XYZ file of C-alpha atoms in Angstrom:
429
model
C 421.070 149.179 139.017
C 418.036 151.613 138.511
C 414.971 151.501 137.961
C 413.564 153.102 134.567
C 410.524 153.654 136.287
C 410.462 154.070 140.338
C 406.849 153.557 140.645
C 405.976 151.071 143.198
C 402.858 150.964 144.741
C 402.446 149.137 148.010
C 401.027 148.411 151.849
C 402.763 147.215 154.674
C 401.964 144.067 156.805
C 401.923 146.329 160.168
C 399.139 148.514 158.132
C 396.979 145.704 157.401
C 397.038 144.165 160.445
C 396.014 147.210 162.267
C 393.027 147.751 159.797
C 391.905 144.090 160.256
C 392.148 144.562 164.320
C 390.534 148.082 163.939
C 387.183 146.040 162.261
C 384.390 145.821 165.024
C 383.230 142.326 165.343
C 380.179 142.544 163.262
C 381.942 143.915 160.005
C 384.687 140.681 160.661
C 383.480 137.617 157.990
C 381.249 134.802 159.389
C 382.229 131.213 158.213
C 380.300 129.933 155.385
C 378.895 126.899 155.751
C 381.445 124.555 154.013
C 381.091 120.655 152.585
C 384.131 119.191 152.434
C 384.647 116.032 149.740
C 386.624 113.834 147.772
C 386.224 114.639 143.765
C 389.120 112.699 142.855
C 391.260 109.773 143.974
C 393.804 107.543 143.305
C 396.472 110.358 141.921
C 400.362 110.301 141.925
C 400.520 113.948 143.585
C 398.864 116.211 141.608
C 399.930 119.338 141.443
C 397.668 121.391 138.999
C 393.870 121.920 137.694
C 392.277 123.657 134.993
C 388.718 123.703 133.804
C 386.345 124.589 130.851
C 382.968 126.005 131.586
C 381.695 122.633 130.779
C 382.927 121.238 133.658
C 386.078 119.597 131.825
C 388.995 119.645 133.933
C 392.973 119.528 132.958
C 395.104 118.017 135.988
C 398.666 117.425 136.004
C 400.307 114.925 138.085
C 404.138 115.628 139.232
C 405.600 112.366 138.047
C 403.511 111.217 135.433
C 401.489 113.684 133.313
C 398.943 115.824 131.523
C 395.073 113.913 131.811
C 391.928 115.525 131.131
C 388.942 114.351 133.080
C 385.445 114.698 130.963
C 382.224 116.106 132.991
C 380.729 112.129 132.074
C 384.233 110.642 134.746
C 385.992 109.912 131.727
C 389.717 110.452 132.420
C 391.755 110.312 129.455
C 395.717 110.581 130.004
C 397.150 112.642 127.303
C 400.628 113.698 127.560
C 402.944 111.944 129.774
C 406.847 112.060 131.493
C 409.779 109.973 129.980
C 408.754 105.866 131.527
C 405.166 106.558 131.764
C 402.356 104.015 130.123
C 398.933 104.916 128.780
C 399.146 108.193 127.650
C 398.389 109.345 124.147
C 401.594 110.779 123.809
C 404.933 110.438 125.515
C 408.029 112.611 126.073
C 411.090 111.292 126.739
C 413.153 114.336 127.893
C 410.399 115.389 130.572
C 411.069 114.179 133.980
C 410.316 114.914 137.550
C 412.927 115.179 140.243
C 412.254 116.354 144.033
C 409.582 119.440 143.679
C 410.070 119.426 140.004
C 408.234 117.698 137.554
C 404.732 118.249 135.687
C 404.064 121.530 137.756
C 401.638 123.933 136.376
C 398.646 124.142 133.869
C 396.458 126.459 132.340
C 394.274 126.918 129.448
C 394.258 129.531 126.793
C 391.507 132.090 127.279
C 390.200 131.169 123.526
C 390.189 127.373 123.848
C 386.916 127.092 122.508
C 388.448 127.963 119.014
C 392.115 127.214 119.054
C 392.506 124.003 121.776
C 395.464 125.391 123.140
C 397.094 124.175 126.258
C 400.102 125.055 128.490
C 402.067 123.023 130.921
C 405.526 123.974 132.820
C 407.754 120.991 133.567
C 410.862 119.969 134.286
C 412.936 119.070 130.784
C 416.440 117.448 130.010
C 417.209 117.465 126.285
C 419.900 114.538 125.597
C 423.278 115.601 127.760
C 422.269 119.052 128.023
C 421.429 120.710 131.496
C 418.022 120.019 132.395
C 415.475 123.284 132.362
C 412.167 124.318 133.299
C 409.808 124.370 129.977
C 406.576 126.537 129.031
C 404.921 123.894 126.669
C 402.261 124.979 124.359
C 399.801 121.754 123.276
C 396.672 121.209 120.762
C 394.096 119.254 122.221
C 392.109 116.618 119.832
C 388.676 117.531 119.307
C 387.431 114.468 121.438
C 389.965 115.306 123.901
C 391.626 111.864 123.267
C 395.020 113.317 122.391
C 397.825 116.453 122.089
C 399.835 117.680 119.353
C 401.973 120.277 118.336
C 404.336 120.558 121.182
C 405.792 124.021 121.103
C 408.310 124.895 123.649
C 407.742 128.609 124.055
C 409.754 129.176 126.920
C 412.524 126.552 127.444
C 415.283 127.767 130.080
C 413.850 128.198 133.310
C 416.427 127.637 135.562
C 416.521 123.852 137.358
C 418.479 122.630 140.614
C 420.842 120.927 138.933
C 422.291 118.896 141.934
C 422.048 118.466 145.416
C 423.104 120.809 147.966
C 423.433 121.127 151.924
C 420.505 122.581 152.983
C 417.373 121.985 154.152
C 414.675 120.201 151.110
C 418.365 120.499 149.408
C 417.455 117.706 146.481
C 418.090 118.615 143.088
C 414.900 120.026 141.386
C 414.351 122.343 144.712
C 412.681 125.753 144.621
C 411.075 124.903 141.182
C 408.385 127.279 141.072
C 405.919 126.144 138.383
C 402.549 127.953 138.789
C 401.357 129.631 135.454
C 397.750 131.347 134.826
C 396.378 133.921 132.479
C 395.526 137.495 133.756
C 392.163 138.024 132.448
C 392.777 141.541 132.906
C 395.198 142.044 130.217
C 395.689 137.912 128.802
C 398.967 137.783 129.223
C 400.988 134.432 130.898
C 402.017 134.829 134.239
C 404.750 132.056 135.398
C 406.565 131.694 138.730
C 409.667 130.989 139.138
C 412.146 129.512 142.121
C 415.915 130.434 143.517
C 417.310 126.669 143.051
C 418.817 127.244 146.392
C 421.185 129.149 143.925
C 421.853 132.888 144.897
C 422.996 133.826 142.010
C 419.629 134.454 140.757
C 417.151 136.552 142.821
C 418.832 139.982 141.907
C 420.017 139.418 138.837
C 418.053 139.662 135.105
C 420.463 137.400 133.039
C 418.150 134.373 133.986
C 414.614 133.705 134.757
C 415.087 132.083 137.944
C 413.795 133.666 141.344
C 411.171 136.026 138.631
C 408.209 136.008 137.574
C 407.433 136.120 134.096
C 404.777 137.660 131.898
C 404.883 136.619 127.945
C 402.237 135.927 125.349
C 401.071 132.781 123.682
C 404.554 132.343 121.650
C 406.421 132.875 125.079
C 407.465 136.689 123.702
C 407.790 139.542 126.933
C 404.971 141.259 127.365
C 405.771 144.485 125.273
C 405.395 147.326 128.358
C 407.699 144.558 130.903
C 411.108 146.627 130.055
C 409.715 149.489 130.965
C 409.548 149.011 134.519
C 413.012 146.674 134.634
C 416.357 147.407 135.527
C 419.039 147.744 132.789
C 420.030 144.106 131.727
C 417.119 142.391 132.523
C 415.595 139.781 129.938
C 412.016 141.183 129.029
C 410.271 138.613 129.824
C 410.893 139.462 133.542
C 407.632 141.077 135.473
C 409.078 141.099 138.904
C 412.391 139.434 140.208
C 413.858 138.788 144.224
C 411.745 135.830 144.926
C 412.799 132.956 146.785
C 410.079 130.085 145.568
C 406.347 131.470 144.402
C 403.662 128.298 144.073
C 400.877 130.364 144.107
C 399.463 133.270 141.496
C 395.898 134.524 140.990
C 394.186 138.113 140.340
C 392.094 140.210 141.731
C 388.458 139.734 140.411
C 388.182 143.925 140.188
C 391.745 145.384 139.854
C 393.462 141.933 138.129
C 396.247 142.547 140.157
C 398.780 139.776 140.680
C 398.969 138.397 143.847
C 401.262 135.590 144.931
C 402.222 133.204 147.244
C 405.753 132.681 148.836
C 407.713 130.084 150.694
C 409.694 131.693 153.627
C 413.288 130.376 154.754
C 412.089 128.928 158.156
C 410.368 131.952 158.345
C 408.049 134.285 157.074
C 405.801 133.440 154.094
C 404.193 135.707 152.417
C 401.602 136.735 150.625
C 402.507 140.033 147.901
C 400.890 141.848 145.509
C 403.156 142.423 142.517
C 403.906 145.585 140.755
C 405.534 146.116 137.227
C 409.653 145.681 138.082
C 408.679 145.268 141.319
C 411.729 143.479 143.546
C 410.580 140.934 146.713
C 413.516 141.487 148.165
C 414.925 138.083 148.519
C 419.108 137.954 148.224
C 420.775 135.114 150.116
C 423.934 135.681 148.602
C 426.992 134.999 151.138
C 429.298 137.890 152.324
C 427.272 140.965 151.940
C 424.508 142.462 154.649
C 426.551 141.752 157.308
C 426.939 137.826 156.639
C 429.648 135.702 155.854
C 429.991 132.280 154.249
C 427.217 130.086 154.455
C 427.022 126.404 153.203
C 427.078 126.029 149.433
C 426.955 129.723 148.428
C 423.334 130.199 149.819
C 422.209 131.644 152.892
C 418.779 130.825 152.567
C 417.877 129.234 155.784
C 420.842 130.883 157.901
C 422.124 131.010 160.797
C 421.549 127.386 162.320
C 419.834 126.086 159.004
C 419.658 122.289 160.737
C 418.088 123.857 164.312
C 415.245 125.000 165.639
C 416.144 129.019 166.695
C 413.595 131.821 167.243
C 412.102 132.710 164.432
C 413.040 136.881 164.721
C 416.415 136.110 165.566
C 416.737 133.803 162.088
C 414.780 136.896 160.203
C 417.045 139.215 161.615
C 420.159 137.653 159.982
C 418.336 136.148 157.013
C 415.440 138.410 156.071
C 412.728 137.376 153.785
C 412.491 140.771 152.102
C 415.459 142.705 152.971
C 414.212 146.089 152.943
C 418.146 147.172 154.180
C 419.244 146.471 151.298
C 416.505 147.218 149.354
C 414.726 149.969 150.856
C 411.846 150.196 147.389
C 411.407 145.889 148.065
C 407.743 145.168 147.416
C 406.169 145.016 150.768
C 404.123 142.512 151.634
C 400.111 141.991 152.441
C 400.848 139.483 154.625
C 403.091 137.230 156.933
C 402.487 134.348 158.922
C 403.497 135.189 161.947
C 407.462 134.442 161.423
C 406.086 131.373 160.183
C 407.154 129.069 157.482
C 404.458 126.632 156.777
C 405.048 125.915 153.272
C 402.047 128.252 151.668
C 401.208 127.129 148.169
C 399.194 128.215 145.563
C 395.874 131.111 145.700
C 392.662 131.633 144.099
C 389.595 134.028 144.709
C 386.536 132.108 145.815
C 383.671 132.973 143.303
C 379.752 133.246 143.169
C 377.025 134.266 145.393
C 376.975 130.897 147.126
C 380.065 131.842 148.991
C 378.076 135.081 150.804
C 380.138 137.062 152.661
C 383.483 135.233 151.243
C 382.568 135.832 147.360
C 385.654 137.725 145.895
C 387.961 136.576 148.765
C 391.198 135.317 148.339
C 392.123 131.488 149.567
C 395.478 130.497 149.996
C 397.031 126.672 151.348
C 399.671 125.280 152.998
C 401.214 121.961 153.011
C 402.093 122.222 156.588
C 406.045 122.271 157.040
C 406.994 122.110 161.002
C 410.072 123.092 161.949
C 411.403 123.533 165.545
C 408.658 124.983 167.586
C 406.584 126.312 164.460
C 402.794 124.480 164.145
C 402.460 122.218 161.195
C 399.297 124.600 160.226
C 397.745 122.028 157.166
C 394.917 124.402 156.279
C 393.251 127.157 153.747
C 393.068 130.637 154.744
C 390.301 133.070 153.413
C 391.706 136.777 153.210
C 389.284 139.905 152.605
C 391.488 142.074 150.007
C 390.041 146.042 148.829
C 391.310 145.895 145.533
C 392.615 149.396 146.522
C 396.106 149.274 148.078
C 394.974 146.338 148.218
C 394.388 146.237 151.655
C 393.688 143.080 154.232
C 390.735 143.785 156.070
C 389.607 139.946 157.238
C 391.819 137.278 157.603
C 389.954 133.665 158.808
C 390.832 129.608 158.582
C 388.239 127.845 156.169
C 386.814 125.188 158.259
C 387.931 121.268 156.980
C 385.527 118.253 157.993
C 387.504 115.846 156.080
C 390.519 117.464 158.093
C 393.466 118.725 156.596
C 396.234 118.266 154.155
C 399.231 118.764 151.988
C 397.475 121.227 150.449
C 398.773 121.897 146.947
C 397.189 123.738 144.491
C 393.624 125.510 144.570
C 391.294 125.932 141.472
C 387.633 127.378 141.303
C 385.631 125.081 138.849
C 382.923 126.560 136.544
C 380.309 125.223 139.415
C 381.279 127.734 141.619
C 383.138 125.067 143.747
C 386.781 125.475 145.228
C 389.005 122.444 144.134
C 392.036 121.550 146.196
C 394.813 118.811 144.777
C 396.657 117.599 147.628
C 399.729 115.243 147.669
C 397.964 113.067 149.143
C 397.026 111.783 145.719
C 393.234 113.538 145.800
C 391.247 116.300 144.510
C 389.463 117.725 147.344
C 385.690 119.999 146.134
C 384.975 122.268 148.623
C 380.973 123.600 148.032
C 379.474 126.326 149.851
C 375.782 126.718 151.121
């Protein structure tokens, strides 16, 4: 397959690094001084935040729904799964599974006049295969209810079953983060492999991708440009294993994501028009042979602790062999898979030296001899490249986590949901 256009615009890891060990001590950031503290308790693993300038915040909660919470402490539960109680309105075909469920949220940029809403969840429609669904909602004026439920994107690949591997549930590799790019308003949504291989290299299905689509759920109009022959429109990049985390760059608007590594490696990319991560677990081809179920994704030794270069070797996260144009990325923990999660950049002059820094989590996965690593990174990104030139640990006095999705509210605060069942507010000073 080629490209229609071959631009790709990247920086290597090795690059970065040697910029950010270059940096004499007293260009390197100092720690803000962070309060740590609970905003929000008493959740079924929320996954998702959104907030008006007001101080109004959207949260979704895996297994159970959409709820608003007013800037008063008023929380009002407005949409919820199939066997849920209390909410304004209930759907009976949404459902949560394993990582699936009520994943992402976000809020259209012109709220203020149209009360629109978007969630991504998990959907099985009667004895149809179940999907992932792009919902579009109207919020009441009183922010009591939702109405006019318009799927605008409804077949998002799901796990349909389970398989052996590793986390090998149905509803695995889900994906589910969605956000707006204020630079050009579009909807970005992310995407996971389904521990199927079938669908990182290939554009006849929107798993492994991310996607970029107006309000209605149509492809951004300039997406086939950049896209190999075949692919559906809607497609921005593809070759992903399992993105949680999206957010843009406060000067450039660049997309940069998160991504879970295969007992190894995650990463943090910046994505490019057609741009391909790399990922392709597919059995019998670069030098493999069969692996368990059709996926090679955590190969050789998927049940055992090995060293990590030796698993990367045979498994790579971006297989620039194959696919020597892959996206490279900014970052990689250290042939680490920790289970990184969603991003954000920190915002306001309250967060000194860290204001316009990226922050991304991790849940903390520990496998063999790797460190559970339950934390939130800050990373100094020059929009031009873009470049790492400081990468730090944010300090946690309430201690750490299952970090799972990070939000900045309209106070200039970071907010964290953790599985834990609580929305962490992190405040500078």
């Amino acid at each position: 397959m080629m490209k229609k256009s071959s631009y790709i615009r990247y920086v290597s890891a090795v690059a970065a690094s040697s910029v950010l060990l270059g940096l004499p001590i007293s260009l390197q950031a100092q720690p803000a001084q962070i309060n740590q503290t609970v905003f929000m308790d008493g959740l079924d693993k929320p996954w998702d935040m959104a907030f008006l300038s007001d101080g109004t915040m959207f949260v979704t909660e895996k297994c159970k729904g959409l709820s608003v919470r007013l800037p008063d402490g008023t929380v009002n539960n407005l949409l919820g799964m199939g066997g849920t109680e209390g909410y304004s309105m209930t759907a009976d075909d949404l459902f949560c599974h394993g990582q699936a469920g009520m994943n992402g949220v976000a809020l259209d940029p012109d709220f203020d006049s149209n009360r629109t809403v978007f969630v991504y969840s998990a959907s099985r429609m009667g004895d149809d295969p179940a999907t992932n669904r792009v919902l579009r909602l109207t919020v009441s004026d009183d922010f009591s209810s939702v109405s006019d439920r318009t799927d605008i994107v409804e077949n998002i690949p799901y796990k349909q079953a389970p398989t052996d591997h590793p986390f090998g549930d149905a509803g695995a590799h889900n994906g589910g983060r969605i956000r707006f790019n204020p630079g050009d308003g579009f909807l970005y949504v992310t995407t996971g492999d389904n521990h199927n291989s079938s669908l990182p290299q290939f554009g006849d299905n929107l798993g492994s991708k991310v996607l970029r689509i107006d309000r209605d759920g149509k492809a951004a109009p300039t997406n086939a440009d950049a896209l190999p022959d075949g692919f559906d429109a809607r497609t921005y990049t593809y070759g992903h294993r399992n993105v949680q985390g999206i957010a843009f760059h406060p000067k450039s608007h660049q997309p940069i994501i998160t991504e879970h590594g295969p007992w190894h490696t995650d990463e943090v990319n910046a994505l490019v028009p057609g741009g391909n991560s790399g990922w392709d677990p597919r059995p019998n081809m670069a030098g493999r042979g069969d692996c368990p179920d059709n996926y090679c994704g955590y190969e050789p030794n998927q049940n055992d602790g090995m060293d990590p270069n030796e698993r990367r070797k045979y498994m790579p996260m971006t297989d620039y062999e194959t696919y020597p144009d892959a996206m490279k990325p900014l970052w990689t923990n250290n042939n680490y898979s920790q289970g990184i999660s969603s991003a954000a950049f920190l915002e306001g002059e309250q967060w000194g030296d860290w204001n316009g820094r990226l922050v991304v989590s991790f849940l903390g996965i520990g496998f063999g001899d790797t460190p559970v690593g339950q934390r939130i990174n800050v990373i100094n990104l020059v929009p031009e490249g873009p470049e790492i030139v400081d990468n730090t640990e944010m300090p946690l006095s309430a201690g750490p986590a299952r970090f799972r999705g990070l939000v900045m509210g309209p106070d200039g605060s970071l907010y964290v949901a953790t599985d834990e069942g609580q929305i962490h507010r992190f405040t500078a000073e």
